[in-house]
Coordinates of C-alpha atoms and ligand atoms in Angstrom, one line a residue:
Chain A
M1 CA 138.4 168.6 112.0
S2 CA 137.3 165.2 113.2
E3 CA 138.8 161.9 112.0
K4 CA 137.0 159.9 109.3
S5 CA 136.2 156.4 110.3
I6 CA 134.3 155.2 107.2
R7 CA 134.8 156.7 103.8
V8 CA 133.0 155.4 100.7
E9 CA 133.6 156.8 97.2
N10 CA 131.5 156.1 94.2
L11 CA 130.3 152.7 95.5
I12 CA 128.2 150.7 93.1
K13 CA 126.5 147.4 93.9
N14 CA 124.6 145.3 91.4
F15 CA 123.2 141.8 91.9
G16 CA 123.1 139.3 89.0
E17 CA 123.9 140.2 85.4
G18 CA 122.2 140.4 82.0
E19 CA 118.5 140.1 82.2
S20 CA 118.4 139.5 85.9
L21 CA 120.7 142.4 86.8
V22 CA 119.5 144.3 89.9
E23 CA 121.1 147.6 90.6
V24 CA 120.9 148.3 94.3
I25 CA 123.4 151.1 95.0
D26 CA 124.5 153.3 92.1
G27 CA 127.4 155.5 93.1
A28 CA 127.4 156.2 96.8
S29 CA 129.9 158.6 98.3
F30 CA 129.8 159.6 102.0
S31 CA 131.9 159.5 105.1
I32 CA 131.3 158.9 108.8
D33 CA 133.4 160.4 111.6
K34 CA 134.6 158.7 114.7
G35 CA 132.2 159.3 117.6
E36 CA 129.4 159.8 115.2
L37 CA 126.0 158.0 115.3
V38 CA 124.4 157.8 111.9
A39 CA 121.0 156.4 111.1
L40 CA 120.7 154.6 107.8
T41 CA 117.1 154.6 106.5
A42 CA 115.2 153.6 103.4
P43 CA 112.2 151.6 102.4
S44 CA 112.4 147.8 102.7
G45 CA 114.5 146.3 99.9
A46 CA 116.2 149.6 99.1
G47 CA 119.7 148.2 100.0
K48 CA 120.3 149.2 103.6
T49 CA 121.6 145.8 104.6
T50 CA 123.6 145.5 101.4
L51 CA 125.3 148.8 102.0
L52 CA 126.0 147.9 105.7
M53 CA 127.5 144.6 104.7
M54 CA 129.7 146.2 102.1
I55 CA 131.1 148.6 104.7
G56 CA 131.4 145.6 107.0
C57 CA 133.5 143.7 104.4
V58 CA 131.0 141.0 104.1
E59 CA 129.3 141.7 100.8
E60 CA 131.7 142.5 97.9
P61 CA 130.7 145.7 96.0
T62 CA 130.7 145.8 92.2
S63 CA 133.0 148.8 92.1
G64 CA 134.2 151.9 94.0
T65 CA 136.4 152.5 97.0
I66 CA 136.0 151.9 100.8
Y67 CA 138.3 153.2 103.5
L68 CA 138.0 152.0 107.1
G69 CA 140.0 154.4 109.2
D70 CA 143.3 155.0 107.4
E71 CA 143.2 151.7 105.6
K72 CA 141.9 151.4 102.1
V73 CA 140.2 148.0 102.1
Y74 CA 138.4 148.1 98.8
D75 CA 139.4 149.6 95.5
N76 CA 137.3 147.8 92.8
K77 CA 138.4 144.7 94.6
W78 CA 139.2 143.7 98.1
L79 CA 142.8 144.7 98.9
T80 CA 143.2 141.9 101.4
K81 CA 142.3 138.2 101.1
E82 CA 141.5 138.3 104.8
T83 CA 138.3 140.4 105.0
R84 CA 137.4 138.3 108.0
K85 CA 140.5 139.6 109.8
I86 CA 139.2 143.2 109.2
R87 CA 135.8 142.2 110.5
R88 CA 137.0 140.6 113.7
E89 CA 139.6 143.4 114.4
K90 CA 137.8 146.6 113.4
I91 CA 134.1 146.0 113.3
G92 CA 131.3 145.1 115.8
F93 CA 128.1 143.7 114.4
I94 CA 124.7 144.0 115.9
F95 CA 121.6 142.5 114.4
Q96 CA 117.8 142.5 114.9
A97 CA 118.0 139.0 116.4
H98 CA 120.7 138.5 119.0
H99 CA 122.4 135.7 116.9
L100 CA 124.4 134.5 119.9
I101 CA 126.0 131.0 119.6
P102 CA 123.6 128.8 121.5
F103 CA 126.2 126.3 122.7
L104 CA 128.5 129.0 124.2
T105 CA 127.9 130.8 127.5
V106 CA 127.4 134.5 127.6
L107 CA 131.0 135.0 128.7
E108 CA 132.2 132.7 125.9
N109 CA 130.1 134.5 123.3
V110 CA 131.6 137.8 124.3
T111 CA 135.2 136.5 124.5
L112 CA 135.2 134.4 121.3
V113 CA 136.3 137.2 118.9
P114 CA 138.9 138.8 121.2
Q115 CA 140.4 135.4 121.9
T116 CA 140.5 134.7 118.2
N117 CA 142.4 138.1 117.9
G118 CA 145.0 136.7 120.3
I119 CA 143.9 138.3 123.5
S120 CA 144.5 135.9 126.4
K121 CA 141.6 134.1 128.0
K122 CA 142.2 135.9 131.3
D123 CA 142.4 139.4 129.8
S124 CA 139.4 138.8 127.4
E125 CA 137.3 137.6 130.3
K126 CA 138.3 140.6 132.4
D127 CA 137.2 143.0 129.6
A128 CA 134.1 140.9 129.0
M129 CA 133.0 141.0 132.6
E130 CA 133.4 144.8 132.6
L131 CA 131.2 145.0 129.5
L132 CA 128.6 142.7 131.1
K133 CA 128.6 144.8 134.3
Y134 CA 128.1 147.9 132.1
F135 CA 125.1 146.1 130.6
E136 CA 124.0 144.9 134.0
I137 CA 124.1 141.3 133.0
S138 CA 127.3 140.1 134.6
D139 CA 125.3 137.7 136.9
K140 CA 124.4 135.7 133.7
A141 CA 127.9 135.3 132.5
N142 CA 127.8 131.5 132.7
A143 CA 124.2 131.2 131.3
T144 CA 123.5 130.3 127.7
S145 CA 121.3 132.5 125.5
A146 CA 118.4 130.0 125.9
Q147 CA 118.3 130.9 129.6
L148 CA 118.0 134.6 129.0
S149 CA 115.1 136.9 128.1
G150 CA 115.0 138.7 124.7
G151 CA 116.2 142.0 126.2
Q152 CA 119.1 140.3 128.1
N153 CA 120.2 138.5 124.9
Q154 CA 120.1 141.8 123.0
R155 CA 122.4 143.4 125.6
V156 CA 124.8 140.5 125.4
S157 CA 124.9 140.8 121.7
I158 CA 125.8 144.5 122.0
A159 CA 128.5 143.5 124.5
R160 CA 129.8 141.0 122.0
A161 CA 129.9 143.7 119.3
L162 CA 132.0 145.9 121.6
A163 CA 134.3 143.2 123.0
N164 CA 136.9 143.5 120.2
K165 CA 137.2 147.2 120.8
P166 CA 135.9 148.0 117.3
E167 CA 136.5 151.2 115.3
I168 CA 133.1 150.8 113.7
I169 CA 129.8 149.4 114.9
L170 CA 127.3 148.3 112.3
A171 CA 123.8 147.7 113.6
D172 CA 121.2 146.3 111.3
E173 CA 117.7 147.2 112.6
P174 CA 118.7 146.5 116.3
T175 CA 115.5 148.1 117.5
A176 CA 113.0 146.6 115.1
A177 CA 111.8 144.1 117.6
L178 CA 111.8 146.4 120.6
D179 CA 109.1 148.7 122.0
L180 CA 109.7 152.5 121.9
K181 CA 111.2 152.8 125.4
R182 CA 113.6 150.0 124.8
S183 CA 114.5 151.3 121.4
V184 CA 115.3 154.7 122.8
D185 CA 117.4 153.0 125.5
V186 CA 119.4 151.1 122.9
V187 CA 120.0 154.0 120.6
K188 CA 121.0 156.3 123.5
M189 CA 123.4 153.5 124.7
L190 CA 124.9 153.3 121.2
K191 CA 125.3 157.1 121.1
K192 CA 127.1 157.0 124.5
I193 CA 129.3 154.2 123.2
A194 CA 130.1 156.2 120.0
V195 CA 131.2 159.2 122.1
D196 CA 132.9 157.3 125.0
Q197 CA 134.8 154.9 122.7
N198 CA 135.2 157.3 119.8
V199 CA 133.8 154.8 117.3
A200 CA 131.6 155.3 114.3
V201 CA 128.1 153.8 114.7
V202 CA 125.8 153.1 111.8
I203 CA 122.3 151.9 112.7
V204 CA 119.7 150.9 110.2
T205 CA 116.3 151.9 111.3
H206 CA 112.9 152.8 109.9
D207 CA 111.8 154.4 113.2
E208 CA 111.6 158.2 112.8
A209 CA 111.4 158.5 116.6
M210 CA 115.1 157.5 116.7
Y211 CA 116.3 160.3 114.3
P212 CA 116.6 163.0 116.9
L213 CA 118.9 160.8 118.9
C214 CA 121.3 160.5 115.9
D215 CA 123.9 162.9 114.6
R216 CA 123.0 162.4 111.0
I217 CA 120.5 160.5 108.7
I218 CA 121.7 158.8 105.6
K219 CA 118.9 157.8 103.2
I220 CA 119.0 155.6 100.1
E221 CA 116.7 157.2 97.4
N222 CA 116.6 155.9 93.9
K223 CA 119.8 153.9 94.5
K224 CA 121.6 157.1 95.6
V225 CA 122.8 157.9 99.1
I226 CA 121.7 161.2 100.5
S227 CA 123.0 162.5 103.8
T228 CA 121.1 165.0 106.1
E229 CA 122.3 166.6 109.3
V230 CA 120.0 166.4 112.3
N231 CA 119.4 169.8 113.8
S232 CA 117.7 169.3 117.0
Chain B
M1 CA 141.2 129.7 123.0
I2 CA 137.6 128.4 123.4
N3 CA 137.3 124.8 122.1
L4 CA 134.1 124.9 120.1
A5 CA 133.8 121.2 119.7
Q6 CA 133.9 120.6 123.4
K7 CA 131.3 123.3 124.1
D8 CA 129.0 122.1 121.4
I9 CA 129.2 118.5 122.6
A10 CA 128.7 119.5 126.2
H11 CA 125.7 121.4 125.1
S12 CA 124.0 118.3 123.6
L13 CA 125.8 115.6 125.5
G14 CA 123.0 113.1 125.8
K15 CA 122.3 113.1 122.1
F16 CA 126.0 112.8 121.4
I17 CA 126.5 109.8 123.7
V18 CA 123.4 108.0 122.4
T19 CA 124.5 108.6 118.8
S20 CA 128.0 107.3 119.7
M21 CA 126.5 104.3 121.4
G22 CA 124.5 103.5 118.2
V23 CA 127.6 103.6 116.0
G24 CA 129.4 101.8 118.8
M25 CA 127.1 98.8 118.6
L26 CA 127.8 98.6 114.8
L27 CA 131.5 98.6 115.5
G28 CA 130.9 96.0 118.3
I29 CA 129.3 93.7 115.7
V30 CA 132.3 94.3 113.4
L31 CA 134.6 93.2 116.2
I32 CA 132.4 90.1 116.9
M33 CA 132.6 89.2 113.2
I34 CA 136.3 89.4 113.2
G35 CA 136.2 87.4 116.5
V36 CA 134.1 84.7 114.8
Y37 CA 136.7 84.4 112.1
R38 CA 139.5 84.2 114.7
G39 CA 137.5 81.6 116.6
M40 CA 137.1 79.5 113.5
I41 CA 140.9 79.4 113.0
V42 CA 141.4 78.5 116.7
D43 CA 138.7 75.8 116.5
A44 CA 140.0 74.4 113.3
Q45 CA 143.3 73.6 114.9
I46 CA 142.2 72.3 118.3
L47 CA 142.0 68.6 117.3
L48 CA 145.2 68.9 115.3
N49 CA 147.1 70.4 118.3
D50 CA 145.5 68.0 120.8
L51 CA 146.7 65.0 118.8
D52 CA 150.1 66.4 118.1
V53 CA 151.4 63.9 115.7
D54 CA 154.0 64.3 113.0
L55 CA 152.3 62.8 109.9
W56 CA 148.8 62.3 108.7
V57 CA 148.4 59.5 106.1
V58 CA 145.1 59.6 104.2
Q59 CA 143.5 58.2 101.1
E60 CA 145.4 59.0 97.9
D61 CA 144.6 62.4 96.3
T62 CA 142.5 63.6 99.1
L63 CA 142.9 66.5 101.5
G64 CA 141.6 64.3 104.4
P65 CA 140.6 63.6 106.9
F66 CA 139.2 67.1 107.8
A67 CA 138.8 69.0 104.6
E68 CA 137.9 65.9 102.5
A69 CA 136.5 62.5 103.2
S70 CA 139.2 59.8 103.4
R71 CA 139.0 56.0 103.7
I72 CA 142.0 54.0 104.4
H73 CA 142.6 50.4 105.7
E74 CA 143.5 50.0 109.3
S75 CA 146.2 47.5 108.5
L76 CA 148.3 50.3 107.0
K77 CA 149.2 51.1 110.6
E78 CA 151.3 48.0 110.8
T79 CA 153.0 48.7 107.5
L80 CA 153.8 52.3 108.6
R81 CA 155.5 51.0 111.7
A82 CA 158.0 49.1 109.5
I83 CA 159.0 52.3 107.6
D84 CA 162.4 53.7 108.7
G85 CA 161.9 56.7 111.0
V86 CA 158.4 55.9 112.1
D87 CA 158.2 55.6 115.9
K88 CA 154.5 55.1 116.5
A89 CA 151.4 54.8 114.3
G90 CA 147.7 54.8 115.1
A91 CA 144.4 54.7 113.4
L92 CA 141.7 57.4 113.8
T93 CA 138.1 57.9 112.7
F94 CA 136.0 61.0 112.5
Q95 CA 132.3 61.0 112.0
N96 CA 129.3 63.3 112.4
I97 CA 126.7 61.8 114.7
Q98 CA 123.6 63.1 116.5
L99 CA 123.6 62.6 120.2
P100 CA 120.1 61.8 121.4
A101 CA 119.9 64.6 124.0
T102 CA 116.8 66.4 125.2
P103 CA 115.1 68.6 124.2
K104 CA 116.7 68.0 120.8
P105 CA 119.6 66.0 119.5
V106 CA 123.1 67.5 119.5
R107 CA 125.2 67.4 116.4
V108 CA 128.7 66.3 117.4
V109 CA 131.8 64.9 115.8
A110 CA 132.9 61.5 117.2
V111 CA 136.6 60.8 117.3
G112 CA 137.4 57.1 117.3
F113 CA 140.8 56.0 118.7
D114 CA 142.2 52.9 120.2
P115 CA 142.3 53.3 124.0
H116 CA 145.1 50.7 124.1
G117 CA 146.9 52.1 121.1
S118 CA 149.9 54.5 120.7
F119 CA 147.9 57.8 120.8
N120 CA 145.5 59.2 123.2
A121 CA 143.3 61.6 121.3
I122 CA 142.2 63.2 124.6
K123 CA 144.7 65.5 126.1
P124 CA 144.7 64.8 129.9
E125 CA 144.4 68.5 130.7
R126 CA 141.2 68.7 128.7
I127 CA 139.4 66.4 131.1
I128 CA 137.4 68.2 133.7
A129 CA 135.5 65.2 135.1
G130 CA 135.8 61.4 135.0
R131 CA 138.6 59.8 132.9
T132 CA 139.6 59.0 129.4
L133 CA 138.5 55.8 127.5
Q134 CA 139.9 52.6 129.0
R135 CA 137.8 49.8 127.5
S136 CA 137.5 48.9 123.9
H137 CA 133.7 49.1 123.9
Y138 CA 130.7 51.2 124.9
E139 CA 132.5 54.0 126.7
I140 CA 132.2 57.6 125.6
V141 CA 133.9 60.9 126.6
V142 CA 131.9 64.0 125.8
T143 CA 132.5 67.7 125.6
D144 CA 130.8 69.7 128.4
K145 CA 128.7 71.7 125.9
T146 CA 126.8 68.5 125.0
G147 CA 125.2 68.7 128.5
F148 CA 125.8 65.1 129.5
K149 CA 127.2 64.1 132.9
V150 CA 129.5 61.3 133.9
G151 CA 127.6 58.1 134.5
E152 CA 124.8 58.8 132.0
T153 CA 124.2 56.4 129.1
I154 CA 123.8 57.4 125.5
K155 CA 122.3 55.2 122.9
L156 CA 124.3 55.2 119.7
G157 CA 123.4 52.8 116.9
R158 CA 122.5 49.5 118.4
N159 CA 124.4 50.0 121.7
N160 CA 124.3 52.0 124.9
F161 CA 127.4 54.0 125.7
K162 CA 128.4 55.0 129.2
V163 CA 129.7 58.5 129.7
V164 CA 133.1 58.1 131.5
G165 CA 134.6 61.5 131.1
I166 CA 133.9 65.2 130.3
T167 CA 136.2 67.4 128.4
K168 CA 136.2 71.2 128.0
G169 CA 136.9 73.3 125.0
T170 CA 137.2 70.4 122.5
V171 CA 135.6 71.1 119.2
S172 CA 136.0 69.8 115.6
S173 CA 137.5 71.8 112.8
G174 CA 134.0 73.0 112.0
G175 CA 133.4 74.1 115.6
D176 CA 131.1 71.2 116.6
S177 CA 131.5 69.6 120.0
L178 CA 133.6 66.5 120.1
V179 CA 132.9 63.1 121.7
Y180 CA 135.4 60.3 121.9
I181 CA 134.7 56.6 121.4
S182 CA 136.8 53.6 120.9
L183 CA 138.0 52.8 117.4
K184 CA 136.1 49.5 117.3
D185 CA 132.9 51.2 118.3
A186 CA 133.5 54.0 115.8
Q187 CA 134.1 51.5 113.0
E188 CA 131.0 49.6 113.8
L189 CA 129.0 52.9 113.8
Q190 CA 130.6 54.1 110.6
F191 CA 131.1 51.1 108.5
S192 CA 128.7 48.3 109.7
Y193 CA 125.2 48.0 108.6
S194 CA 121.9 47.0 110.0
N195 CA 121.0 43.3 110.0
N196 CA 118.4 44.0 107.4
R197 CA 121.0 45.6 105.1
I198 CA 123.4 42.7 105.6
R199 CA 120.6 40.3 104.8
N200 CA 119.8 42.3 101.7
D201 CA 123.4 42.5 100.6
K202 CA 123.8 38.7 101.1
A203 CA 120.8 38.2 98.8
R204 CA 122.5 40.3 96.2
G205 CA 125.7 38.4 96.6
I206 CA 127.6 41.1 98.4
I207 CA 129.2 39.5 101.4
N208 CA 131.7 40.2 104.1
R209 CA 132.0 44.0 103.9
D210 CA 135.2 45.0 105.4
S211 CA 134.6 47.2 108.4
H212 CA 138.3 47.5 109.3
M213 CA 138.4 50.9 107.6
V214 CA 139.5 54.2 109.2
N215 CA 139.8 57.8 108.1
T216 CA 143.4 58.4 108.7
I217 CA 146.6 56.8 110.1
V218 CA 148.7 59.1 112.1
A219 CA 152.3 58.6 112.9
S220 CA 155.0 60.1 115.1
L221 CA 158.6 59.9 114.2
K222 CA 161.8 58.9 115.9
P223 CA 164.1 61.8 116.9
G224 CA 166.5 62.8 114.1
Y225 CA 164.1 62.1 111.2
S226 CA 162.7 64.9 109.1
N227 CA 158.9 65.0 108.6
D228 CA 159.3 65.7 104.9
M229 CA 161.8 62.8 104.3
V230 CA 159.6 60.2 105.9
A231 CA 156.5 61.6 104.3
N232 CA 158.1 61.3 100.9
A233 CA 159.1 57.7 101.6
I234 CA 155.5 56.8 102.5
R235 CA 154.1 58.6 99.4
R236 CA 156.5 56.7 97.2
F237 CA 155.8 53.3 98.4
K238 CA 152.3 53.4 99.6
H239 CA 150.4 55.6 97.1
K240 CA 148.8 57.6 99.9
S241 CA 148.5 61.2 100.5
V242 CA 150.7 62.2 103.5
Y243 CA 150.6 65.5 105.3
T244 CA 152.9 66.9 107.9
K245 CA 151.4 68.6 110.9
A246 CA 152.3 72.0 109.3
E247 CA 150.7 71.0 106.0
Q248 CA 147.6 69.8 107.8
K249 CA 147.4 73.1 109.6
T250 CA 147.6 75.0 106.3
I251 CA 144.8 72.8 104.9
L252 CA 142.7 73.5 107.9
T253 CA 143.3 77.2 108.1
K254 CA 143.4 77.9 104.3
N255 CA 141.2 75.4 102.5
L256 CA 138.7 74.9 105.2
V257 CA 138.3 78.3 106.6
E258 CA 139.0 80.3 103.5
K259 CA 135.5 80.4 102.2
S260 CA 134.2 81.4 105.6
S261 CA 136.8 84.0 106.0
K262 CA 135.8 85.5 102.6
Q263 CA 132.2 85.4 103.8
I264 CA 133.0 87.1 107.1
G265 CA 135.4 89.5 105.4
M266 CA 132.5 90.6 103.1
F267 CA 130.2 91.1 106.1
T268 CA 132.9 93.0 108.0
A269 CA 133.7 95.2 105.0
I270 CA 130.0 96.0 104.5
L271 CA 129.5 96.8 108.2
V272 CA 132.5 99.1 108.2
A273 CA 131.1 100.8 105.1
V274 CA 127.7 101.2 106.8
S275 CA 129.3 102.5 110.0
T276 CA 131.3 105.0 107.9
I277 CA 128.2 106.1 106.0
I278 CA 126.3 106.6 109.3
I279 CA 129.2 108.6 110.8
A280 CA 129.3 110.7 107.7
L281 CA 125.5 111.3 107.8
I282 CA 125.7 112.1 111.5
I283 CA 128.5 114.6 110.9
Y284 CA 126.6 116.1 108.0
T285 CA 123.4 116.6 110.0
M286 CA 125.3 117.9 113.0
T287 CA 127.0 120.4 110.7
L288 CA 123.7 121.3 108.9
E289 CA 122.0 121.9 112.3
K290 CA 124.7 124.4 113.1
M291 CA 124.7 126.2 109.7
K292 CA 123.2 129.4 111.2
E293 CA 125.8 129.5 114.0
I294 CA 128.5 128.8 111.4
S295 CA 127.3 131.7 109.2
I296 CA 127.3 134.0 112.3
M297 CA 130.7 133.0 113.3
K298 CA 132.0 133.6 109.8
L299 CA 130.2 137.0 109.7
I300 CA 131.8 138.2 113.0
G301 CA 135.2 137.2 111.7
I302 CA 135.9 133.7 113.1
P303 CA 138.4 132.0 110.7
N304 CA 137.4 128.8 108.9
S305 CA 140.2 127.0 110.5
L306 CA 138.6 127.3 113.9
I307 CA 135.2 126.2 112.7
I308 CA 136.7 123.3 110.7
K309 CA 138.6 122.2 113.8
M310 CA 135.3 122.0 115.6
V311 CA 133.7 119.7 112.9
V312 CA 136.8 117.5 112.6
Q313 CA 137.2 117.2 116.4
E314 CA 133.6 116.3 116.8
T315 CA 133.9 113.6 114.2
L316 CA 137.0 112.1 115.7
L317 CA 135.5 112.2 119.2
L318 CA 132.4 110.5 117.9
A319 CA 134.4 107.8 116.2
F320 CA 136.6 107.3 119.2
I321 CA 133.7 107.1 121.7
A322 CA 131.9 104.8 119.3
F323 CA 135.0 102.6 119.2
I324 CA 135.1 102.4 123.0
F325 CA 131.4 101.6 123.2
G326 CA 131.9 99.0 120.4
N327 CA 134.6 97.3 122.5
I328 CA 132.5 97.3 125.6
F329 CA 129.6 95.9 123.7
A330 CA 131.7 93.2 122.0
Y331 CA 133.2 92.1 125.4
L332 CA 129.8 92.0 127.0
I333 CA 128.3 89.7 124.4
Y334 CA 131.1 87.6 122.8
D335 CA 130.8 84.6 125.1
K336 CA 127.1 84.4 124.5
F337 CA 127.7 83.0 121.0
P338 CA 127.3 79.3 120.5
K339 CA 130.7 79.0 118.7
R340 CA 134.0 80.4 119.7
V341 CA 134.5 84.2 119.3
V342 CA 138.1 85.3 119.9
L343 CA 138.6 89.1 120.5
E344 CA 142.1 90.2 119.9
M345 CA 143.6 93.6 120.6
P346 CA 145.4 94.0 117.2
D347 CA 142.1 93.5 115.4
A348 CA 140.6 96.3 117.6
W349 CA 143.5 98.6 116.9
M350 CA 143.1 97.9 113.2
L351 CA 139.5 98.8 113.3
L352 CA 140.3 102.0 115.3
I353 CA 142.7 103.1 112.5
V354 CA 140.2 102.2 109.8
I355 CA 137.4 104.1 111.5
I356 CA 139.5 107.1 112.3
V357 CA 140.7 107.3 108.7
F358 CA 137.1 107.0 107.4
A359 CA 135.9 109.5 110.0
I360 CA 138.4 112.0 108.9
L361 CA 137.3 111.5 105.3
S362 CA 133.6 111.8 106.2
S363 CA 134.3 114.9 108.2
L364 CA 135.3 116.5 104.9
I365 CA 131.6 116.6 104.0
G366 CA 131.0 118.8 107.0
V367 CA 134.2 120.8 106.2
K368 CA 132.9 121.5 102.7
K369 CA 129.6 122.7 104.2
V370 CA 131.5 125.1 106.5
I371 CA 133.6 126.5 103.7
S372 CA 130.6 127.1 101.5
A373 CA 128.5 128.7 104.2
D374 CA 127.5 132.3 103.4
P375 CA 128.1 134.7 106.2
A376 CA 125.5 137.1 104.8
A377 CA 122.9 134.3 105.0
A378 CA 123.1 134.6 108.8
I379 CA 121.0 137.7 108.7
G380 CA 119.2 137.0 105.5
G381 CA 115.6 138.3 105.2
Ligands
LIG1 N1 122.3 137.9 97.3 C1 121.4 138.6 96.6 N2 121.2 138.3 95.3 C2 120.3 139.0 94.6 N3 119.7 140.1 95.0 C3 119.9 140.5 96.3 C4 120.8 139.7 97.1 N4 120.8 140.3 98.4 C5 119.9 141.4 98.3 N5 119.4 141.5 97.1 C6 118.5 142.5 96.6 O1 119.0 143.7 96.9 C7 118.0 144.6 97.3 C8 118.4 145.2 98.6 O2 118.3 144.2 99.6 P1 118.6 144.6 101.2 O3 119.9 145.3 101.2 O4 118.4 143.4 102.0 O5 117.5 145.7 101.5 P2 117.1 146.3 102.9 O6 118.0 145.8 103.9 O7 117.1 147.8 102.6 O8 115.7 145.8 103.1 C9 116.7 143.8 97.3 O9 116.0 144.1 96.1 C10 117.2 142.4 97.3 O10 116.2 141.6 96.6
LIG2 MG1 117.8 144.6 105.7

């Protein structure tokens, strides 16, 4: 029996109220194991980002329960004032755009969150350099994002998401801007990370070509969440 | 921990420095304004300090001779000498005249004193060329800023005056250059009339205008006498206004400079307000430009305190660098001004404190932006 990394029960999310009420998620219940790579897919506007941001303690749900690892973080309300602390300690975020801080170097971008978590400059830089080596970009450690190519920036942003040794990686359409070969590379890399680091990885993608690389597909249909195993 | 302010500034250093220089120039002008005021106070007292007498006797109910016009008869000098405690007494005149210089006339204040009298209005250490007045007629000592040289002649009224000496740093209470002429010449210039006027007056039956008038009689006291006591004695018997040196100083610095100080104070306050608004605007735009990065940082879990620290540190650094530039700017240009500008460190420190306080307040605008930034907005769309 594998360990649960994310567990969501009866999660509901509405935007607005009264006339302008928009129901996005209406009672989602699912769980994701450590080491598992899950694709989250649905048509545009169906609520993928919203769901991801609720798991990531960024967007507050309307009601329900969220567990991250052993910790219950949401039970009809946030159970901690410091959701940002959960984010920087447990979660790695990857986006479609690299969203690196332009006035920081590659190395500073990757060490910012670990240093905020209290890791020393020396240790965080040592860890970061290992990650950058893994992504074959350690020679650019002192460059800024403006000096890197799109692919290089994307790799740095993945390194940043891993730098705080997260329990969960949430990736919102990380391959949307990439060609097929690069997309496959990124997803394979995330699968390897999921296994090697024993973390749960959720990636939002429309690209059916990615499905065989994932362990499971979670779909949002009519505001409900449906989970299907991938048998490849 | 990574210092975000330092990294951000280093990333756009040129822009940051140019911006600080701009604000610095404003602060430099603030310092110059304060310096103009300080200069006025110094100027106002130069003549008073050069003369260094104990009592000033002027026309009754006037604040003369500097703040108000005063006319008084020269013979009062002899009467004063008879008063118990008075050591020496002398007559002085002050008048605005135009020196016929090229390319255009120079406005100066002429001090008239008796070269053979008890007081020499020219402090010896002020003379940088030539000598003081020695004859009772047609000699003039001028301040270097008038541009005249020793040996030149200047036509004043009906007579030619020979420049016998040059002084440095001598100005009237209003900041105009001083020239010195003998009391007799001064009286003739101030109180005598043209031949035509005399003829006219005679025809109207006005004869023998008294030209033995002066603007003030000054006196120094014998040791052991108090200024106030002797001043009271003169007031009682002579129906004159009498001011001690200290009172004259108050008149000069308060009554004479007060209006100007309010004027300059207003200017300074407005400039400080403008500088503050500009700093606030700069910080606001600098924060606005970073909204995307701020949202991202919030999203990946960077606490507000770290981001706020960045905004506040950048504001403080901007204010401080602007202050340094302001001082450099002020010191580069202050002696180019026609009137005296006195830059004093305490004024600069005051300005620094005011600017830092206002900078902290204006950084709150940026801080508010940081707190309200939506982390989800970073990835919006
Ligand atoms: N802050 C918000 N206020 C109101 N409606 C929102 C907000 N954020 C998202 N929505 C709505 O929620 C729905 C899901 O959005 P989103 O999660 O971004 O979809 P997806 O990522 O699947 O394209 C959309 O209809 C969107 O308009
Ligand atoms: Mg989306």
